[in-house]
Amino acid sequence: MESFFSRFKSALVLLAVLLAQVIGLASQVKRPQYGSREDGHHVRLARAWAAYTVSPMESILKHSGGGIRGLWHNYVDLRHVRQHDKDLQYQIDQLRLQEASLAEDARQGQRLQRMLAFKQQYIGKTIAAQIIGTGGGDGSRIATIDKGSADGIRPDMAVITPDGIVGKVRDVFAQSAQILLLNDSSSGAGVLLLTTRTRGILRGGPGGTLVITNLMPDDRIKPGEQLITSGGDLVFPRGLPVGNVISSKPDPEHQPYALISIKPASNLDRLEEVLIVTDVAEQLTRNKSGDEEADEAGKKAAEVVADRLPSLKEANTAPLKPGETAPTATLPKPPPPLHSDRYSPGAIPSATSLQPGGSNTESGPPVSPTRAGEGR
């Protein structure tokens, strides 16, 4: 550094003198500042130079500071907006959950209303239950309900919905029970086809399907035909909807029977609420009394026909008293048939009692040669 100053000493001194003169002149020389003062005040040149030098830097610092402040405020505002957005999103999620809960309550209310109307219209005594679990493999269809023996549930009670039958109660516990669904491989129900009035047995098929395999092929069984319970299985009351026919074709494994596929009326895969029928015995008793009345009507009709056809009665038959049964009429035996050779059994003696050239000792009508020849 010393060698630099010693080497350029003269030049540095000259520059310092020139700079001092320029600063002295700038402090003495004035320039007019128009537009700012009306009295014509003049601004010194040094001050103008300083203003020209500092103003751009101040402008840059001002704009950069404003930009930094804007970025900071935007960042702070963005954090607040983000938090506010999170709060709003949480409120939206809560409202959606409430909406879903209200919609589910509304759907459940509609289902319960339908079940109540169905119960009042068709079945006298039922117990409502909810499905709380399902289980079983490919061939087993079992569901668990929240009602048990403490609520009056017993095995083999019918389980239904407003759409149709579902199954029957299998195992009963204190606070729950298991129901065997209709499409189980070991399940069955007596059904009646509405169009043909044909009775059949509905069973669970492979893959959870419903089939009828004990009927002969019938062209009258068409897809879409409705099925109802027949009441013959002593489980389901008569007249409940079962489903519709999907197809009917010959069963290659059980010839000559037909394989009839059935679509269940109830959605067995999406059960939520069910009804357990508790008055099956009363229902069947009413059906039995109706059948007895039909039998009595048939007997009365037979008696009317017998009265109108006197030829079926014997002339000497005395009138029946109340509680007595009519005697069995004895039909006359038909006469023995006459063979083509006009031989009647018992009219001609057997060949063992005849003697060649002798007279016949057996009693019997003589046989003329002409008649004997006719038999040849």
CSV table of C-alpha atoms in Angstrom, one decimal:
chain,number,residue,atom,x,y,z
A,1,MET,CA,0.0,0.0,0.0
A,2,GLU,CA,2.9,2.4,0.9
A,3,SER,CA,4.6,1.7,-2.5
A,4,PHE,CA,1.3,2.5,-4.2
A,5,PHE,CA,0.9,5.9,-2.5
A,6,SER,CA,4.6,6.7,-3.0
A,7,ARG,CA,4.5,5.7,-6.6
A,8,PHE,CA,1.3,7.6,-7.5
A,9,LYS,CA,1.7,10.4,-5.0
A,10,SER,CA,1.6,13.3,-7.5
A,11,ALA,CA,-1.4,12.0,-9.3
A,12,LEU,CA,-3.3,11.4,-6.1
A,13,VAL,CA,-2.6,14.9,-4.9
A,14,LEU,CA,-3.7,16.3,-8.2
A,15,LEU,CA,-7.0,14.4,-8.0
A,16,ALA,CA,-7.6,15.5,-4.4
A,17,VAL,CA,-7.1,19.2,-5.4
A,18,LEU,CA,-9.4,18.9,-8.4
A,19,LEU,CA,-12.1,17.2,-6.2
A,20,ALA,CA,-11.8,20.0,-3.6
A,21,GLN,CA,-12.2,22.6,-6.3
A,22,VAL,CA,-15.3,20.9,-7.8
A,23,ILE,CA,-16.9,20.6,-4.4
A,24,GLY,CA,-16.1,24.2,-3.7
A,25,LEU,CA,-17.6,25.3,-7.0
A,26,ALA,CA,-20.7,23.1,-6.4
A,27,SER,CA,-21.2,24.7,-3.1
A,28,GLN,CA,-21.0,28.2,-4.5
A,29,VAL,CA,-22.8,27.7,-7.9
A,30,LYS,CA,-26.7,27.8,-7.7
A,31,ARG,CA,-29.3,26.6,-10.3
A,32,PRO,CA,-32.9,27.6,-10.4
A,33,GLN,CA,-35.6,25.2,-9.1
A,34,TYR,CA,-38.6,25.9,-11.2
A,35,GLY,CA,-42.1,25.0,-10.2
A,36,SER,CA,-41.3,24.5,-6.5
A,37,ARG,CA,-40.7,28.1,-5.3
A,38,GLU,CA,-42.3,31.2,-6.7
A,39,ASP,CA,-39.7,33.5,-5.2
A,40,GLY,CA,-37.0,32.1,-7.6
A,41,HIS,CA,-35.0,30.4,-4.8
A,42,HIS,CA,-32.0,28.7,-6.3
A,43,VAL,CA,-30.7,25.3,-5.2
A,44,ARG,CA,-27.0,24.7,-4.9
A,45,LEU,CA,-25.5,22.3,-7.4
A,46,ALA,CA,-24.1,20.0,-4.8
A,47,ARG,CA,-27.5,19.5,-3.3
A,48,ALA,CA,-28.9,18.7,-6.7
A,49,TRP,CA,-26.2,16.2,-7.4
A,50,ALA,CA,-26.8,14.6,-4.0
A,51,ALA,CA,-30.5,14.4,-4.8
A,52,TYR,CA,-29.9,12.8,-8.2
A,53,THR,CA,-27.6,10.3,-6.6
A,54,VAL,CA,-29.8,9.4,-3.6
A,55,SER,CA,-33.3,9.5,-5.2
A,56,PRO,CA,-33.0,6.3,-7.3
A,57,MET,CA,-31.7,4.4,-4.3
A,58,GLU,CA,-34.6,5.7,-2.2
A,59,SER,CA,-37.1,4.7,-4.9
A,60,ILE,CA,-35.6,1.2,-5.1
A,61,LEU,CA,-35.6,0.8,-1.4
A,62,LYS,CA,-39.2,2.1,-1.2
A,63,HIS,CA,-40.5,-0.2,-3.8
A,64,SER,CA,-38.6,-3.2,-2.5
A,65,GLY,CA,-39.8,-2.5,1.0
A,66,GLY,CA,-43.4,-2.2,-0.2
A,67,GLY,CA,-43.0,-5.4,-2.0
A,68,ILE,CA,-41.6,-7.1,1.0
A,69,ARG,CA,-44.3,-5.7,3.2
A,70,GLY,CA,-46.9,-6.9,0.6
A,71,LEU,CA,-45.4,-10.3,0.5
A,72,TRP,CA,-45.5,-10.6,4.3
A,73,HIS,CA,-49.1,-9.4,4.5
A,74,ASN,CA,-50.1,-11.7,1.8
A,75,TYR,CA,-48.4,-14.6,3.5
A,76,VAL,CA,-50.1,-13.7,6.8
A,77,ASP,CA,-53.4,-13.3,5.0
A,78,LEU,CA,-52.9,-16.6,3.2
A,79,ARG,CA,-52.3,-18.4,6.5
A,80,HIS,CA,-55.5,-17.0,7.8
A,81,VAL,CA,-57.4,-17.9,4.6
A,82,ARG,CA,-56.0,-21.4,4.7
A,83,GLN,CA,-57.1,-21.8,8.4
A,84,HIS,CA,-60.5,-20.3,7.5
A,85,ASP,CA,-60.8,-22.7,4.6
A,86,LYS,CA,-60.0,-25.6,6.9
A,87,ASP,CA,-62.7,-24.5,9.3
A,88,LEU,CA,-65.2,-24.1,6.5
A,89,GLN,CA,-64.3,-27.6,5.1
A,90,TYR,CA,-64.7,-29.1,8.6
A,91,GLN,CA,-68.2,-27.5,8.9
A,92,ILE,CA,-69.1,-28.8,5.4
A,93,ASP,CA,-68.0,-32.3,6.4
A,94,GLN,CA,-70.1,-32.1,9.5
A,95,LEU,CA,-73.1,-30.9,7.6
A,96,ARG,CA,-72.7,-33.7,5.1
A,97,LEU,CA,-72.6,-36.2,7.9
A,98,GLN,CA,-75.7,-34.7,9.4
A,99,GLU,CA,-77.4,-34.7,6.0
A,100,ALA,CA,-76.5,-38.4,5.5
A,101,SER,CA,-77.7,-39.3,8.9
A,102,LEU,CA,-81.0,-37.4,8.3
A,103,ALA,CA,-81.4,-39.1,4.9
A,104,GLU,CA,-80.8,-42.5,6.5
A,105,ASP,CA,-83.3,-41.7,9.2
A,106,ALA,CA,-85.8,-40.7,6.5
A,107,ARG,CA,-85.2,-43.9,4.6
A,108,GLN,CA,-85.5,-46.0,7.7
A,109,GLY,CA,-88.7,-44.2,8.6
A,110,GLN,CA,-90.1,-45.0,5.2
A,111,ARG,CA,-89.1,-48.7,5.6
A,112,LEU,CA,-90.7,-48.9,9.0
A,113,GLN,CA,-93.8,-47.2,7.8
A,114,ARG,CA,-94.1,-49.7,5.0
A,115,MET,CA,-93.5,-52.6,7.5
A,116,LEU,CA,-96.2,-51.2,9.8
A,117,ALA,CA,-98.7,-50.9,7.0
A,118,PHE,CA,-97.9,-54.4,5.8
A,119,LYS,CA,-98.2,-55.7,9.3
A,120,GLN,CA,-101.6,-54.1,9.8
A,121,GLN,CA,-102.9,-55.3,6.5
A,122,TYR,CA,-101.7,-58.9,6.4
A,123,ILE,CA,-100.2,-60.3,9.6
A,124,GLY,CA,-101.7,-59.9,13.0
A,125,LYS,CA,-98.7,-60.6,15.3
A,126,THR,CA,-95.2,-59.8,14.3
A,127,ILE,CA,-92.0,-58.7,15.9
A,128,ALA,CA,-89.7,-56.1,14.2
A,129,ALA,CA,-86.0,-56.8,14.2
A,130,GLN,CA,-82.8,-55.4,12.7
A,131,ILE,CA,-80.1,-57.3,10.9
A,132,ILE,CA,-76.9,-56.9,13.0
A,133,GLY,CA,-74.7,-59.4,11.2
A,134,THR,CA,-74.3,-61.8,8.3
A,135,GLY,CA,-72.3,-64.9,7.8
A,136,GLY,CA,-72.0,-68.2,6.0
A,137,GLY,CA,-70.1,-69.5,3.0
A,138,ASP,CA,-71.0,-70.1,-0.6
A,139,GLY,CA,-73.8,-72.5,0.2
A,140,SER,CA,-74.8,-71.1,3.6
A,141,ARG,CA,-76.8,-67.9,4.0
A,142,ILE,CA,-77.3,-66.9,7.6
A,143,ALA,CA,-78.1,-63.5,9.2
A,144,THR,CA,-78.2,-62.4,12.8
A,145,ILE,CA,-81.0,-60.3,14.3
A,146,ASP,CA,-81.2,-58.2,17.5
A,147,LYS,CA,-84.2,-60.1,19.0
A,148,GLY,CA,-84.0,-63.4,20.9
A,149,SER,CA,-85.9,-65.7,23.2
A,150,ALA,CA,-86.4,-62.8,25.7
A,151,ASP,CA,-88.5,-61.1,23.0
A,152,GLY,CA,-90.6,-64.2,22.2
A,153,ILE,CA,-88.6,-65.5,19.2
A,154,ARG,CA,-88.8,-69.2,18.6
A,155,PRO,CA,-87.2,-71.5,16.1
A,156,ASP,CA,-88.9,-72.1,12.7
A,157,MET,CA,-90.7,-68.8,12.8
A,158,ALA,CA,-91.2,-67.1,9.5
A,159,VAL,CA,-89.1,-64.0,8.6
A,160,ILE,CA,-90.6,-61.6,6.1
A,161,THR,CA,-90.4,-58.1,4.7
A,162,PRO,CA,-93.0,-55.9,3.0
A,163,ASP,CA,-91.6,-57.1,-0.3
A,164,GLY,CA,-91.8,-60.8,0.4
A,165,ILE,CA,-90.6,-63.7,2.5
A,166,VAL,CA,-87.0,-63.9,3.7
A,167,GLY,CA,-86.4,-67.1,5.6
A,168,LYS,CA,-87.0,-68.7,8.9
A,169,VAL,CA,-85.5,-68.6,12.4
A,170,ARG,CA,-82.9,-71.3,13.0
A,171,ASP,CA,-81.0,-70.8,16.2
A,172,VAL,CA,-82.4,-68.6,19.1
A,173,PHE,CA,-80.3,-67.1,21.9
A,174,ALA,CA,-81.3,-64.8,24.8
A,175,GLN,CA,-80.8,-61.5,23.1
A,176,SER,CA,-80.3,-62.5,19.5
A,177,ALA,CA,-81.2,-65.1,16.9
A,178,GLN,CA,-79.9,-66.5,13.6
A,179,ILE,CA,-82.2,-66.7,10.6
A,180,LEU,CA,-81.7,-69.1,7.7
A,181,LEU,CA,-82.3,-67.1,4.5
A,182,LEU,CA,-84.4,-68.4,1.7
A,183,ASN,CA,-81.5,-68.9,-0.7
A,184,ASP,CA,-79.6,-71.2,1.6
A,185,SER,CA,-78.9,-74.6,0.2
A,186,SER,CA,-80.7,-76.3,3.1
A,187,SER,CA,-83.7,-74.0,3.0
A,188,GLY,CA,-87.1,-74.6,1.5
A,189,ALA,CA,-90.6,-73.2,1.2
A,190,GLY,CA,-93.9,-74.3,-0.3
A,191,VAL,CA,-94.9,-72.1,-3.2
A,192,LEU,CA,-97.9,-71.7,-5.5
A,193,LEU,CA,-97.7,-70.4,-9.1
A,194,LEU,CA,-100.5,-68.0,-9.7
A,195,THR,CA,-101.2,-68.7,-13.3
A,196,THR,CA,-101.1,-72.5,-13.4
A,197,ARG,CA,-102.0,-72.9,-9.7
A,198,THR,CA,-99.2,-75.5,-9.5
A,199,ARG,CA,-97.7,-76.2,-6.1
A,200,GLY,CA,-93.9,-76.6,-5.8
A,201,ILE,CA,-91.0,-76.6,-3.4
A,202,LEU,CA,-88.6,-73.6,-3.5
A,203,ARG,CA,-85.0,-74.4,-2.6
A,204,GLY,CA,-81.7,-72.6,-2.5
A,205,GLY,CA,-79.5,-73.2,-5.5
A,206,PRO,CA,-75.8,-72.8,-6.2
A,207,GLY,CA,-74.5,-69.3,-5.8
A,208,GLY,CA,-77.4,-68.0,-3.7
A,209,THR,CA,-80.0,-68.6,-6.4
A,210,LEU,CA,-83.6,-69.9,-5.9
A,211,VAL,CA,-84.9,-72.8,-7.9
A,212,ILE,CA,-87.8,-75.2,-8.2
A,213,THR,CA,-86.8,-78.7,-9.2
A,214,ASN,CA,-89.9,-80.9,-8.4
A,215,LEU,CA,-92.2,-79.8,-11.2
A,216,MET,CA,-92.6,-81.4,-14.7
A,217,PRO,CA,-92.0,-79.2,-17.7
A,218,ASP,CA,-95.0,-77.0,-18.5
A,219,ASP,CA,-95.4,-74.6,-21.4
A,220,ARG,CA,-97.7,-72.5,-19.3
A,221,ILE,CA,-94.9,-71.5,-16.9
A,222,LYS,CA,-93.6,-68.3,-18.4
A,223,PRO,CA,-90.9,-65.8,-17.2
A,224,GLY,CA,-92.4,-63.2,-15.0
A,225,GLU,CA,-95.0,-65.4,-13.4
A,226,GLN,CA,-95.6,-64.6,-9.8
A,227,LEU,CA,-95.2,-67.0,-6.9
A,228,ILE,CA,-96.8,-66.9,-3.5
A,229,THR,CA,-96.5,-69.1,-0.4
A,230,SER,CA,-98.8,-72.1,-0.4
A,231,GLY,CA,-98.9,-72.6,3.4
A,232,GLY,CA,-98.1,-76.3,3.1
A,233,ASP,CA,-94.7,-76.0,4.7
A,234,LEU,CA,-96.2,-75.0,8.1
A,235,VAL,CA,-93.8,-72.1,8.3
A,236,PHE,CA,-94.9,-69.3,6.1
A,237,PRO,CA,-98.6,-68.1,6.1
A,238,ARG,CA,-100.4,-68.6,2.8
A,239,GLY,CA,-100.5,-65.8,0.2
A,240,LEU,CA,-97.2,-64.0,0.9
A,241,PRO,CA,-95.2,-62.8,-2.1
A,242,VAL,CA,-92.2,-65.0,-3.0
A,243,GLY,CA,-90.8,-63.8,-6.3
A,244,ASN,CA,-91.1,-64.2,-10.1
A,245,VAL,CA,-90.1,-66.8,-12.6
A,246,ILE,CA,-86.8,-66.1,-14.5
A,247,SER,CA,-86.6,-69.1,-16.7
A,248,SER,CA,-87.9,-72.7,-17.0
A,249,LYS,CA,-86.0,-75.4,-18.8
A,250,PRO,CA,-85.5,-79.2,-18.6
A,251,ASP,CA,-83.1,-80.2,-15.8
A,252,PRO,CA,-80.4,-82.3,-17.3
A,253,GLU,CA,-79.4,-83.7,-13.8
A,254,HIS,CA,-83.0,-84.6,-12.7
A,255,GLN,CA,-84.8,-85.9,-15.8
A,256,PRO,CA,-87.7,-85.6,-16.6
A,257,TYR,CA,-88.2,-82.7,-14.2
A,258,ALA,CA,-87.8,-79.0,-15.0
A,259,LEU,CA,-85.4,-76.5,-13.6
A,260,ILE,CA,-87.2,-73.3,-12.8
A,261,SER,CA,-85.1,-70.3,-11.7
A,262,ILE,CA,-86.8,-67.7,-9.4
A,263,LYS,CA,-86.0,-64.1,-8.6
A,264,PRO,CA,-86.8,-63.3,-5.0
A,265,ALA,CA,-89.2,-60.5,-4.2
A,266,SER,CA,-87.0,-59.4,-1.3
A,267,ASN,CA,-83.4,-58.3,-1.8
A,268,LEU,CA,-81.8,-61.0,0.3
A,269,ASP,CA,-78.3,-59.4,0.0
A,270,ARG,CA,-79.3,-56.0,1.5
A,271,LEU,CA,-81.6,-56.7,4.4
A,272,GLU,CA,-81.8,-54.2,7.2
A,273,GLU,CA,-85.2,-54.6,9.0
A,274,VAL,CA,-87.3,-57.7,9.0
A,275,LEU,CA,-90.5,-59.0,10.6
A,276,ILE,CA,-90.8,-62.2,12.5
A,277,VAL,CA,-94.3,-63.8,12.3
A,278,THR,CA,-95.4,-65.1,15.6
A,279,ASP,CA,-99.0,-66.3,14.8
A,280,VAL,CA,-98.3,-69.0,12.3
A,281,ALA,CA,-100.4,-71.5,14.2
A,282,GLU,CA,-103.4,-69.2,14.3
A,283,GLN,CA,-103.0,-68.4,10.6
A,284,LEU,CA,-102.8,-72.1,9.7
A,285,THR,CA,-105.8,-72.9,11.9
A,286,ARG,CA,-107.8,-70.3,10.0
A,287,ASN,CA,-106.6,-71.8,6.7
A,288,LYS,CA,-107.5,-75.3,8.0
A,289,SER,CA,-111.0,-74.1,9.1
A,290,GLY,CA,-111.4,-72.7,5.6
A,291,ASP,CA,-110.5,-76.0,4.1
A,292,GLU,CA,-112.9,-77.8,6.3
A,293,GLU,CA,-115.7,-75.4,5.2
A,294,ALA,CA,-114.8,-76.2,1.6
A,295,ASP,CA,-115.0,-79.9,2.3
A,296,GLU,CA,-118.4,-79.5,4.0
A,297,ALA,CA,-119.6,-77.5,1.0
A,298,GLY,CA,-118.4,-80.3,-1.3
A,299,LYS,CA,-120.3,-82.9,0.8
A,300,LYS,CA,-123.5,-80.8,0.6
A,301,ALA,CA,-123.1,-80.5,-3.1
A,302,ALA,CA,-122.7,-84.3,-3.4
A,303,GLU,CA,-125.9,-84.7,-1.4
A,304,VAL,CA,-127.8,-82.4,-3.7
A,305,VAL,CA,-126.6,-84.3,-6.7
A,306,ALA,CA,-127.7,-87.6,-5.1
A,307,ASP,CA,-131.1,-86.1,-4.4
A,308,ARG,CA,-131.5,-85.0,-8.0
A,309,LEU,CA,-130.5,-88.4,-9.4
A,310,PRO,CA,-132.9,-90.9,-7.9
A,311,SER,CA,-131.6,-93.7,-10.2
A,312,LEU,CA,-128.5,-93.8,-8.0
A,313,LYS,CA,-130.6,-94.7,-5.0
A,314,GLU,CA,-132.2,-98.1,-4.3
A,315,ALA,CA,-135.9,-98.1,-4.2
A,316,ASN,CA,-136.2,-99.8,-0.8
A,317,THR,CA,-133.5,-97.7,0.9
A,318,ALA,CA,-134.9,-96.1,4.0
A,319,PRO,CA,-134.1,-92.4,4.7
A,320,LEU,CA,-131.0,-91.7,6.7
A,321,LYS,CA,-131.1,-90.3,10.2
A,322,PRO,CA,-128.8,-87.5,11.3
A,323,GLY,CA,-125.3,-88.9,12.1
A,324,GLU,CA,-125.8,-92.1,10.0
A,325,THR,CA,-123.8,-93.1,7.0
A,326,ALA,CA,-125.4,-94.4,3.8
A,327,PRO,CA,-124.9,-98.2,3.2
A,328,THR,CA,-122.6,-99.2,0.4
A,329,ALA,CA,-124.5,-100.2,-2.7
A,330,THR,CA,-123.7,-103.8,-4.0
A,331,LEU,CA,-123.2,-103.8,-7.8
A,332,PRO,CA,-124.4,-107.0,-9.7
A,333,LYS,CA,-121.7,-109.2,-11.1
A,334,PRO,CA,-121.6,-109.2,-14.9
A,335,PRO,CA,-122.5,-112.5,-16.8
A,336,PRO,CA,-119.6,-114.8,-17.8
A,337,PRO,CA,-118.3,-113.9,-21.3
A,338,LEU,CA,-119.2,-116.2,-24.2
A,339,HIS,CA,-116.1,-117.4,-26.0
A,340,SER,CA,-115.8,-117.4,-29.8
A,341,ASP,CA,-116.6,-121.1,-29.9
A,342,ARG,CA,-119.7,-120.3,-27.9
A,343,TYR,CA,-118.4,-122.4,-25.0
A,344,SER,CA,-119.6,-121.2,-21.6
A,345,PRO,CA,-117.6,-122.4,-18.6
A,346,GLY,CA,-119.5,-124.9,-16.5
A,347,ALA,CA,-122.1,-125.8,-19.2
A,348,ILE,CA,-120.2,-128.7,-20.8
A,349,PRO,CA,-118.5,-131.6,-18.8
A,350,SER,CA,-114.8,-131.7,-18.8
A,351,ALA,CA,-112.9,-134.0,-21.2
A,352,THR,CA,-111.8,-136.3,-18.3
A,353,SER,CA,-115.3,-137.5,-17.7
A,354,LEU,CA,-116.1,-138.4,-21.3
A,355,GLN,CA,-115.7,-142.0,-22.7
A,356,PRO,CA,-115.1,-142.7,-26.3
A,357,GLY,CA,-118.2,-144.4,-27.8
A,358,GLY,CA,-120.0,-144.4,-24.5
A,359,SER,CA,-122.9,-142.3,-23.2
A,360,ASN,CA,-122.3,-139.2,-21.2
A,361,THR,CA,-123.2,-139.6,-17.6
A,362,GLU,CA,-122.8,-136.0,-16.7
A,363,SER,CA,-125.8,-133.7,-16.8
A,364,GLY,CA,-125.6,-131.0,-19.3
A,365,PRO,CA,-127.3,-129.8,-22.4
A,366,PRO,CA,-126.5,-131.9,-25.5
A,367,VAL,CA,-124.3,-130.5,-28.1
A,368,SER,CA,-125.4,-130.8,-31.7
A,369,PRO,CA,-123.0,-131.6,-34.4
A,370,THR,CA,-123.9,-128.5,-36.2
A,371,ARG,CA,-123.1,-126.4,-33.2
A,372,ALA,CA,-119.8,-128.3,-32.7
A,373,GLY,CA,-118.9,-127.7,-36.3
A,374,GLU,CA,-119.6,-124.0,-36.0
A,375,GLY,CA,-116.9,-123.8,-33.4
A,376,ARG,CA,-114.3,-125.1,-35.9
